PDB file of C-alpha atoms in Angstrom:
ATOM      1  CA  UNK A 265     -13.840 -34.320  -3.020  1.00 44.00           C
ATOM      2  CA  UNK A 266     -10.155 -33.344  -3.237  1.00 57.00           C
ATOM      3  CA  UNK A 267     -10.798 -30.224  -1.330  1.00 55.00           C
ATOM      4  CA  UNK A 268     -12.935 -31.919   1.675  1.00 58.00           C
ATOM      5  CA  UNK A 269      -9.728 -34.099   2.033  1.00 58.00           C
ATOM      6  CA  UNK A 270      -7.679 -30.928   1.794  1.00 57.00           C
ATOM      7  CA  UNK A 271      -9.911 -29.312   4.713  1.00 62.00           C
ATOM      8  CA  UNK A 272     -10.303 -32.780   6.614  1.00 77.00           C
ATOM      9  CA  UNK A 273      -6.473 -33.686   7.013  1.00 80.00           C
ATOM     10  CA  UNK A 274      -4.264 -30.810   7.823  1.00 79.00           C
ATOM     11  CA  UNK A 275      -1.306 -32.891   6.695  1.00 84.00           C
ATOM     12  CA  UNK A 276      -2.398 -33.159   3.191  1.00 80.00           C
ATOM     13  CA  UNK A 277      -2.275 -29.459   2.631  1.00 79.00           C
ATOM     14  CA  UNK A 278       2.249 -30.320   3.204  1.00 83.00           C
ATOM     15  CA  UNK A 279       1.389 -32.477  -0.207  1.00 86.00           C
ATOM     16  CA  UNK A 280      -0.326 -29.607  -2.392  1.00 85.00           C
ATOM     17  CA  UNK A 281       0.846 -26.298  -1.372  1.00 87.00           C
ATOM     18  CA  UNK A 282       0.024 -25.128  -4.736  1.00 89.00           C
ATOM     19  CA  UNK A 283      -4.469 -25.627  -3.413  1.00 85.00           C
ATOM     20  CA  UNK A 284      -3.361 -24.212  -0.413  1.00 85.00           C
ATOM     21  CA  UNK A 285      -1.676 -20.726  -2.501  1.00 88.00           C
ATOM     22  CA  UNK A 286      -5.080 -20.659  -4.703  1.00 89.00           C
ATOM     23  CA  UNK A 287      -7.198 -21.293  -1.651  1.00 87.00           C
ATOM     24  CA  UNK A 288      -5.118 -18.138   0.103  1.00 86.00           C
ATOM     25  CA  UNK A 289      -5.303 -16.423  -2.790  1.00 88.00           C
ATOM     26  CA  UNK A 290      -9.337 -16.901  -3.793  1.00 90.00           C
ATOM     27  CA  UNK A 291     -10.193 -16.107   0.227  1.00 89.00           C
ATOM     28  CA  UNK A 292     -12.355 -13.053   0.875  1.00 89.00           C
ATOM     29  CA  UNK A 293     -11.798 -13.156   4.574  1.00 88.00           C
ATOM     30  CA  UNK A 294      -8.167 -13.093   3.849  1.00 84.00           C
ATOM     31  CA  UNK A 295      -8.581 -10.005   0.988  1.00 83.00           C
ATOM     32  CA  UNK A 296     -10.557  -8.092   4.019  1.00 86.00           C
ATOM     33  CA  UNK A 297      -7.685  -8.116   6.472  1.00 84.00           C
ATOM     34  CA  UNK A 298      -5.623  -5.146   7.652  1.00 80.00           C
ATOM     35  CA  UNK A 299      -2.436  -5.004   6.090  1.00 78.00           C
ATOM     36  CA  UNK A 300       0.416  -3.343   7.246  1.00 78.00           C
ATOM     37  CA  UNK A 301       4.483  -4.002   7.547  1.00 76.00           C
ATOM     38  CA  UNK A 302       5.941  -2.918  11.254  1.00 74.00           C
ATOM     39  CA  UNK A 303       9.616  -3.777  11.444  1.00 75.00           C
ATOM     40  CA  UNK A 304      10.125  -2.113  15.715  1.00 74.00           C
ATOM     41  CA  UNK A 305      13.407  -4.618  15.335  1.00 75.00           C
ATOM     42  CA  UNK A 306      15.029  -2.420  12.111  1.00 68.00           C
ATOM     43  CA  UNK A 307      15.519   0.506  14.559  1.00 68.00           C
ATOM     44  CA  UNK A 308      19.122   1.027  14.522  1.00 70.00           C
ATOM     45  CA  UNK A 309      20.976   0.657  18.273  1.00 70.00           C
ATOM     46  CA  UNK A 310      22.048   3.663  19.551  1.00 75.00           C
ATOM     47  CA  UNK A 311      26.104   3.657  19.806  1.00 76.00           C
ATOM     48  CA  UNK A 312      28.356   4.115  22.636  1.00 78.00           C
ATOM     49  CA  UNK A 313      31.274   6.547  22.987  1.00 80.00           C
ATOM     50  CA  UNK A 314      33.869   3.710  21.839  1.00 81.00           C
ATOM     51  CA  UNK A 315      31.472   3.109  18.764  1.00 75.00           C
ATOM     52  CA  UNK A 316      29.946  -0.466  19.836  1.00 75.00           C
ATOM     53  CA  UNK A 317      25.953  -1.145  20.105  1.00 71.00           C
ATOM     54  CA  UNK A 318      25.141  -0.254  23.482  1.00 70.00           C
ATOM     55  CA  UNK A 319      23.933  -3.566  24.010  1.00 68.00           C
ATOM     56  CA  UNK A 320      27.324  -5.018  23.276  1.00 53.00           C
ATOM     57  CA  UNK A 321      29.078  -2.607  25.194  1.00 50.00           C
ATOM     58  CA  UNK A 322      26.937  -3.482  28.450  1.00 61.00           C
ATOM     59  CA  UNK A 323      27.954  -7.137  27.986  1.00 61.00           C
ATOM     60  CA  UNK A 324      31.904  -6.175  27.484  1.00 63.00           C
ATOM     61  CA  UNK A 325      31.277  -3.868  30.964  1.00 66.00           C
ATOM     62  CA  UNK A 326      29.924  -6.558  32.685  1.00 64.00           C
ATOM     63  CA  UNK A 327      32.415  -9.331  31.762  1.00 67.00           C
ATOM     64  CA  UNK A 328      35.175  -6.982  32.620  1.00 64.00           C
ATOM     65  CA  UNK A 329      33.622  -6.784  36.615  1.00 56.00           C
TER      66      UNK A 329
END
């Protein structure tokens, strides 16, 4: 019954978070999914001349106008 009330009211699952890690963890659909890690923001910025991101650098040129 506890886990129809789980299913039933969203809110409930803020209450027990440790049904909703043993429901994540006991889910086949969830075991079956593609897993991989992308990170396309951990690409470092390429650098200016003067040394500053060149996203900095185009701010500083355009304040300076």
């Amino acid at each position: 019954m506890k886990t129809e009330t789980l299913a039933h009211n969203p809110f409930m699952l803020m209450l027990s978070p440790e049904a909703v890690l043993a429901a994540v963890e006991r889910s086949e659909k969830l075991g079956r999914l593609n897993r991989r890690l992308c990170h396309p923001l951990d690409r470092p910025q390429p650098l200016t001349p003067d040394g500053q991101p060149r996203s900095a650098a185009a701010d500083a040129a355009s304040q300076n106008d």
